[in-house]
Amino acid sequence: MKTAHILFIISWMACVFVLPRVILHYQLAQRSAKDTDLVKLLSIKLFRFGLLMFLLALSSGMWLWLGLGVGGKWLLVKLILVFLLLCYFLVSGWLLICTIRQKNNLSSLALRIFNETSLLFVIPIIYLAVSKNA
């Protein structure tokens, strides 16, 4: 179960890191009047896949938590950071919808900065999971 949990987390993280960059390229393609149908389809599938991987990671994590009795202050802090990362991912989905509807007015620089902010959550999450200290 732990192996499956790690696999689901890695898959979700890939989506968390890639989706904002895909939105940026999608928006740039829209602005240059290029065909965006394929990028639109792939972006939507990427977001849906990310949601599925999050739900599977959450389910397997709950199973490990309840089954193995893992706990402590570090876990609470980690779960808060995971919730914030989920909010970040959902905001990415909202930005995707805005971009599809051509209502995303964020600049390329703002989207690039947004893309990098996920690390503010991921690095402490990894530290807490590895060290189990808070």
mmCIF file with all atom_site columns, C-alpha atoms in Angstrom:
data_model
loop_
_atom_site.group_PDB
_atom_site.id
_atom_site.type_symbol
_atom_site.label_atom_id
_atom_site.label_alt_id
_atom_site.label_comp_id
_atom_site.label_asym_id
_atom_site.label_entity_id
_atom_site.label_seq_id
_atom_site.pdbx_PDB_ins_code
_atom_site.Cartn_x
_atom_site.Cartn_y
_atom_site.Cartn_z
_atom_site.occupancy
_atom_site.B_iso_or_equiv
_atom_site.pdbx_formal_charge
_atom_site.auth_seq_id
_atom_site.auth_comp_id
_atom_site.auth_asym_id
_atom_site.auth_atom_id
_atom_site.pdbx_PDB_model_num
ATOM 1   C CA . MET A 1 1   ? 0.000   0.000  0.000   1.00 0.00 ? 1   MET A CA 1
ATOM 2   C CA . LYS A 1 2   ? 2.861   2.371  0.764   1.00 0.00 ? 2   LYS A CA 1
ATOM 3   C CA . THR A 1 3   ? 4.294   1.770  -2.716  1.00 0.00 ? 3   THR A CA 1
ATOM 4   C CA . ALA A 1 4   ? 0.923   2.543  -4.309  1.00 0.00 ? 4   ALA A CA 1
ATOM 5   C CA . HIS A 1 5   ? 0.619   5.675  -2.158  1.00 0.00 ? 5   HIS A CA 1
ATOM 6   C CA . ILE A 1 6   ? 4.026   6.927  -3.302  1.00 0.00 ? 6   ILE A CA 1
ATOM 7   C CA . LEU A 1 7   ? 3.164   6.175  -6.945  1.00 0.00 ? 7   LEU A CA 1
ATOM 8   C CA . PHE A 1 8   ? -0.105  8.132  -6.679  1.00 0.00 ? 8   PHE A CA 1
ATOM 9   C CA . ILE A 1 9   ? 1.696   11.051 -5.039  1.00 0.00 ? 9   ILE A CA 1
ATOM 10  C CA . ILE A 1 10  ? 4.360   11.149 -7.752  1.00 0.00 ? 10  ILE A CA 1
ATOM 11  C CA . SER A 1 11  ? 1.667   11.086 -10.438 1.00 0.00 ? 11  SER A CA 1
ATOM 12  C CA . TRP A 1 12  ? -0.274  13.895 -8.765  1.00 0.00 ? 12  TRP A CA 1
ATOM 13  C CA . MET A 1 13  ? 2.895   15.955 -8.298  1.00 0.00 ? 13  MET A CA 1
ATOM 14  C CA . ALA A 1 14  ? 3.654   15.613 -11.999 1.00 0.00 ? 14  ALA A CA 1
ATOM 15  C CA . CYS A 1 15  ? 0.249   17.125 -12.738 1.00 0.00 ? 15  CYS A CA 1
ATOM 16  C CA . VAL A 1 16  ? 0.715   19.860 -10.124 1.00 0.00 ? 16  VAL A CA 1
ATOM 17  C CA . PHE A 1 17  ? 4.025   20.884 -11.719 1.00 0.00 ? 17  PHE A CA 1
ATOM 18  C CA . VAL A 1 18  ? 3.030   20.540 -15.378 1.00 0.00 ? 18  VAL A CA 1
ATOM 19  C CA . LEU A 1 19  ? -0.505  21.968 -15.500 1.00 0.00 ? 19  LEU A CA 1
ATOM 20  C CA . PRO A 1 20  ? 0.421   25.642 -14.864 1.00 0.00 ? 20  PRO A CA 1
ATOM 21  C CA . ARG A 1 21  ? 3.117   25.416 -17.548 1.00 0.00 ? 21  ARG A CA 1
ATOM 22  C CA . VAL A 1 22  ? 0.616   23.867 -19.973 1.00 0.00 ? 22  VAL A CA 1
ATOM 23  C CA . ILE A 1 23  ? -1.807  26.712 -19.217 1.00 0.00 ? 23  ILE A CA 1
ATOM 24  C CA . LEU A 1 24  ? 0.936   29.210 -20.029 1.00 0.00 ? 24  LEU A CA 1
ATOM 25  C CA . HIS A 1 25  ? 1.674   27.576 -23.380 1.00 0.00 ? 25  HIS A CA 1
ATOM 26  C CA . TYR A 1 26  ? -2.031  27.212 -24.120 1.00 0.00 ? 26  TYR A CA 1
ATOM 27  C CA . GLN A 1 27  ? -2.559  30.920 -23.468 1.00 0.00 ? 27  GLN A CA 1
ATOM 28  C CA . LEU A 1 28  ? 0.421   31.841 -25.657 1.00 0.00 ? 28  LEU A CA 1
ATOM 29  C CA . ALA A 1 29  ? -0.959  29.685 -28.478 1.00 0.00 ? 29  ALA A CA 1
ATOM 30  C CA . GLN A 1 30  ? -4.366  31.377 -28.146 1.00 0.00 ? 30  GLN A CA 1
ATOM 31  C CA . ARG A 1 31  ? -2.810  34.837 -28.326 1.00 0.00 ? 31  ARG A CA 1
ATOM 32  C CA . SER A 1 32  ? -0.885  33.947 -31.464 1.00 0.00 ? 32  SER A CA 1
ATOM 33  C CA . ALA A 1 33  ? -4.051  32.558 -33.114 1.00 0.00 ? 33  ALA A CA 1
ATOM 34  C CA . LYS A 1 34  ? -2.655  29.026 -33.363 1.00 0.00 ? 34  LYS A CA 1
ATOM 35  C CA . ASP A 1 35  ? -4.837  25.929 -33.246 1.00 0.00 ? 35  ASP A CA 1
ATOM 36  C CA . THR A 1 36  ? -5.358  25.035 -29.573 1.00 0.00 ? 36  THR A CA 1
ATOM 37  C CA . ASP A 1 37  ? -7.804  22.129 -29.764 1.00 0.00 ? 37  ASP A CA 1
ATOM 38  C CA . LEU A 1 38  ? -5.215  19.457 -28.973 1.00 0.00 ? 38  LEU A CA 1
ATOM 39  C CA . VAL A 1 39  ? -3.686  21.466 -26.115 1.00 0.00 ? 39  VAL A CA 1
ATOM 40  C CA . LYS A 1 40  ? -7.163  22.080 -24.713 1.00 0.00 ? 40  LYS A CA 1
ATOM 41  C CA . LEU A 1 41  ? -7.995  18.375 -24.765 1.00 0.00 ? 41  LEU A CA 1
ATOM 42  C CA . LEU A 1 42  ? -4.677  17.365 -23.219 1.00 0.00 ? 42  LEU A CA 1
ATOM 43  C CA . SER A 1 43  ? -4.952  20.057 -20.527 1.00 0.00 ? 43  SER A CA 1
ATOM 44  C CA . ILE A 1 44  ? -8.392  18.885 -19.466 1.00 0.00 ? 44  ILE A CA 1
ATOM 45  C CA . LYS A 1 45  ? -7.238  15.259 -19.391 1.00 0.00 ? 45  LYS A CA 1
ATOM 46  C CA . LEU A 1 46  ? -4.174  16.230 -17.360 1.00 0.00 ? 46  LEU A CA 1
ATOM 47  C CA . PHE A 1 47  ? -6.317  18.022 -14.775 1.00 0.00 ? 47  PHE A CA 1
ATOM 48  C CA . ARG A 1 48  ? -8.750  15.094 -14.512 1.00 0.00 ? 48  ARG A CA 1
ATOM 49  C CA . PHE A 1 49  ? -5.888  12.626 -14.199 1.00 0.00 ? 49  PHE A CA 1
ATOM 50  C CA . GLY A 1 50  ? -4.374  14.791 -11.455 1.00 0.00 ? 50  GLY A CA 1
ATOM 51  C CA . LEU A 1 51  ? -7.652  14.798 -9.532  1.00 0.00 ? 51  LEU A CA 1
ATOM 52  C CA . LEU A 1 52  ? -7.895  11.024 -9.815  1.00 0.00 ? 52  LEU A CA 1
ATOM 53  C CA . MET A 1 53  ? -4.310  10.593 -8.618  1.00 0.00 ? 53  MET A CA 1
ATOM 54  C CA . PHE A 1 54  ? -4.967  12.937 -5.685  1.00 0.00 ? 54  PHE A CA 1
ATOM 55  C CA . LEU A 1 55  ? -8.036  10.930 -4.649  1.00 0.00 ? 55  LEU A CA 1
ATOM 56  C CA . LEU A 1 56  ? -6.096  7.669  -4.885  1.00 0.00 ? 56  LEU A CA 1
ATOM 57  C CA . ALA A 1 57  ? -3.188  9.171  -2.913  1.00 0.00 ? 57  ALA A CA 1
ATOM 58  C CA . LEU A 1 58  ? -5.616  10.454 -0.292  1.00 0.00 ? 58  LEU A CA 1
ATOM 59  C CA . SER A 1 59  ? -7.362  7.095  -0.028  1.00 0.00 ? 59  SER A CA 1
ATOM 60  C CA . SER A 1 60  ? -4.154  5.102  0.252   1.00 0.00 ? 60  SER A CA 1
ATOM 61  C CA . GLY A 1 61  ? -2.751  7.666  2.700   1.00 0.00 ? 61  GLY A CA 1
ATOM 62  C CA . MET A 1 62  ? -5.846  7.366  4.889   1.00 0.00 ? 62  MET A CA 1
ATOM 63  C CA . TRP A 1 63  ? -5.525  3.592  4.781   1.00 0.00 ? 63  TRP A CA 1
ATOM 64  C CA . LEU A 1 64  ? -1.899  3.820  5.879   1.00 0.00 ? 64  LEU A CA 1
ATOM 65  C CA . TRP A 1 65  ? -2.720  6.385  8.566   1.00 0.00 ? 65  TRP A CA 1
ATOM 66  C CA . LEU A 1 66  ? -5.568  4.371  10.056  1.00 0.00 ? 66  LEU A CA 1
ATOM 67  C CA . GLY A 1 67  ? -4.003  0.960  9.423   1.00 0.00 ? 67  GLY A CA 1
ATOM 68  C CA . LEU A 1 68  ? -0.555  1.714  10.772  1.00 0.00 ? 68  LEU A CA 1
ATOM 69  C CA . GLY A 1 69  ? -1.501  4.297  13.373  1.00 0.00 ? 69  GLY A CA 1
ATOM 70  C CA . VAL A 1 70  ? 0.934   6.886  12.050  1.00 0.00 ? 70  VAL A CA 1
ATOM 71  C CA . GLY A 1 71  ? 0.552   10.212 13.804  1.00 0.00 ? 71  GLY A CA 1
ATOM 72  C CA . GLY A 1 72  ? 2.200   13.182 15.397  1.00 0.00 ? 72  GLY A CA 1
ATOM 73  C CA . LYS A 1 73  ? 2.464   16.927 14.987  1.00 0.00 ? 73  LYS A CA 1
ATOM 74  C CA . TRP A 1 74  ? 4.475   16.510 11.775  1.00 0.00 ? 74  TRP A CA 1
ATOM 75  C CA . LEU A 1 75  ? 1.532   14.708 10.156  1.00 0.00 ? 75  LEU A CA 1
ATOM 76  C CA . LEU A 1 76  ? -0.895  17.510 11.009  1.00 0.00 ? 76  LEU A CA 1
ATOM 77  C CA . VAL A 1 77  ? 1.465   20.123 9.541   1.00 0.00 ? 77  VAL A CA 1
ATOM 78  C CA . LYS A 1 78  ? 1.996   17.947 6.463   1.00 0.00 ? 78  LYS A CA 1
ATOM 79  C CA . LEU A 1 79  ? -1.754  17.510 5.966   1.00 0.00 ? 79  LEU A CA 1
ATOM 80  C CA . ILE A 1 80  ? -2.296  21.274 6.175   1.00 0.00 ? 80  ILE A CA 1
ATOM 81  C CA . LEU A 1 81  ? 0.386   21.788 3.528   1.00 0.00 ? 81  LEU A CA 1
ATOM 82  C CA . VAL A 1 82  ? -1.158  19.052 1.356   1.00 0.00 ? 82  VAL A CA 1
ATOM 83  C CA . PHE A 1 83  ? -4.528  20.803 1.655   1.00 0.00 ? 83  PHE A CA 1
ATOM 84  C CA . LEU A 1 84  ? -2.905  24.072 0.552   1.00 0.00 ? 84  LEU A CA 1
ATOM 85  C CA . LEU A 1 85  ? -1.279  22.251 -2.372  1.00 0.00 ? 85  LEU A CA 1
ATOM 86  C CA . LEU A 1 86  ? -4.672  20.830 -3.315  1.00 0.00 ? 86  LEU A CA 1
ATOM 87  C CA . CYS A 1 87  ? -6.047  24.393 -3.280  1.00 0.00 ? 87  CYS A CA 1
ATOM 88  C CA . TYR A 1 88  ? -3.166  25.403 -5.552  1.00 0.00 ? 88  TYR A CA 1
ATOM 89  C CA . PHE A 1 89  ? -4.056  22.562 -7.941  1.00 0.00 ? 89  PHE A CA 1
ATOM 90  C CA . LEU A 1 90  ? -7.729  23.560 -7.925  1.00 0.00 ? 90  LEU A CA 1
ATOM 91  C CA . VAL A 1 91  ? -6.737  27.161 -8.691  1.00 0.00 ? 91  VAL A CA 1
ATOM 92  C CA . SER A 1 92  ? -4.748  25.748 -11.619 1.00 0.00 ? 92  SER A CA 1
ATOM 93  C CA . GLY A 1 93  ? -7.950  24.060 -12.803 1.00 0.00 ? 93  GLY A CA 1
ATOM 94  C CA . TRP A 1 94  ? -9.804  27.349 -12.483 1.00 0.00 ? 94  TRP A CA 1
ATOM 95  C CA . LEU A 1 95  ? -7.069  29.086 -14.490 1.00 0.00 ? 95  LEU A CA 1
ATOM 96  C CA . LEU A 1 96  ? -7.422  26.376 -17.116 1.00 0.00 ? 96  LEU A CA 1
ATOM 97  C CA . ILE A 1 97  ? -11.157 27.016 -17.398 1.00 0.00 ? 97  ILE A CA 1
ATOM 98  C CA . CYS A 1 98  ? -10.521 30.770 -17.650 1.00 0.00 ? 98  CYS A CA 1
ATOM 99  C CA . THR A 1 99  ? -7.927  30.174 -20.343 1.00 0.00 ? 99  THR A CA 1
ATOM 100 C CA . ILE A 1 100 ? -10.270 27.919 -22.324 1.00 0.00 ? 100 ILE A CA 1
ATOM 101 C CA . ARG A 1 101 ? -12.927 30.637 -22.163 1.00 0.00 ? 101 ARG A CA 1
ATOM 102 C CA . GLN A 1 102 ? -10.253 33.208 -23.076 1.00 0.00 ? 102 GLN A CA 1
ATOM 103 C CA . LYS A 1 103 ? -10.854 35.097 -19.840 1.00 0.00 ? 103 LYS A CA 1
ATOM 104 C CA . ASN A 1 104 ? -7.401  34.541 -18.330 1.00 0.00 ? 104 ASN A CA 1
ATOM 105 C CA . ASN A 1 105 ? -5.766  37.966 -18.199 1.00 0.00 ? 105 ASN A CA 1
ATOM 106 C CA . LEU A 1 106 ? -2.662  36.903 -16.288 1.00 0.00 ? 106 LEU A CA 1
ATOM 107 C CA . SER A 1 107 ? 0.622   37.788 -17.923 1.00 0.00 ? 107 SER A CA 1
ATOM 108 C CA . SER A 1 108 ? 3.157   35.188 -18.959 1.00 0.00 ? 108 SER A CA 1
ATOM 109 C CA . LEU A 1 109 ? 5.369   36.296 -16.084 1.00 0.00 ? 109 LEU A CA 1
ATOM 110 C CA . ALA A 1 110 ? 2.529   35.907 -13.560 1.00 0.00 ? 110 ALA A CA 1
ATOM 111 C CA . LEU A 1 111 ? 1.837   32.385 -14.839 1.00 0.00 ? 111 LEU A CA 1
ATOM 112 C CA . ARG A 1 112 ? 5.538   31.509 -14.628 1.00 0.00 ? 112 ARG A CA 1
ATOM 113 C CA . ILE A 1 113 ? 5.691   32.757 -11.036 1.00 0.00 ? 113 ILE A CA 1
ATOM 114 C CA . PHE A 1 114 ? 2.500   30.862 -10.212 1.00 0.00 ? 114 PHE A CA 1
ATOM 115 C CA . ASN A 1 115 ? 4.085   27.742 -11.715 1.00 0.00 ? 115 ASN A CA 1
ATOM 116 C CA . GLU A 1 116 ? 7.028   27.969 -9.319  1.00 0.00 ? 116 GLU A CA 1
ATOM 117 C CA . THR A 1 117 ? 5.019   28.665 -6.143  1.00 0.00 ? 117 THR A CA 1
ATOM 118 C CA . SER A 1 118 ? 4.019   25.017 -5.808  1.00 0.00 ? 118 SER A CA 1
ATOM 119 C CA . LEU A 1 119 ? 7.531   24.374 -4.518  1.00 0.00 ? 119 LEU A CA 1
ATOM 120 C CA . LEU A 1 120 ? 6.706   26.467 -1.444  1.00 0.00 ? 120 LEU A CA 1
ATOM 121 C CA . PHE A 1 121 ? 4.372   23.646 -0.429  1.00 0.00 ? 121 PHE A CA 1
ATOM 122 C CA . VAL A 1 122 ? 6.148   20.618 -1.874  1.00 0.00 ? 122 VAL A CA 1
ATOM 123 C CA . ILE A 1 123 ? 9.569   21.112 -0.278  1.00 0.00 ? 123 ILE A CA 1
ATOM 124 C CA . PRO A 1 124 ? 8.244   21.292 3.320   1.00 0.00 ? 124 PRO A CA 1
ATOM 125 C CA . ILE A 1 125 ? 5.911   18.345 2.636   1.00 0.00 ? 125 ILE A CA 1
ATOM 126 C CA . ILE A 1 126 ? 8.832   16.206 1.490   1.00 0.00 ? 126 ILE A CA 1
ATOM 127 C CA . TYR A 1 127 ? 10.926  17.310 4.464   1.00 0.00 ? 127 TYR A CA 1
ATOM 128 C CA . LEU A 1 128 ? 8.145   16.416 6.913   1.00 0.00 ? 128 LEU A CA 1
ATOM 129 C CA . ALA A 1 129 ? 7.480   13.051 5.274   1.00 0.00 ? 129 ALA A CA 1
ATOM 130 C CA . VAL A 1 130 ? 11.167  12.094 5.326   1.00 0.00 ? 130 VAL A CA 1
ATOM 131 C CA . SER A 1 131 ? 12.176  13.479 8.712   1.00 0.00 ? 131 SER A CA 1
ATOM 132 C CA . LYS A 1 132 ? 8.829   13.175 10.511  1.00 0.00 ? 132 LYS A CA 1
ATOM 133 C CA . ASN A 1 133 ? 9.709   16.310 12.489  1.00 0.00 ? 133 ASN A CA 1
ATOM 134 C CA . ALA A 1 134 ? 7.712   19.472 12.996  1.00 0.00 ? 134 ALA A CA 1
#
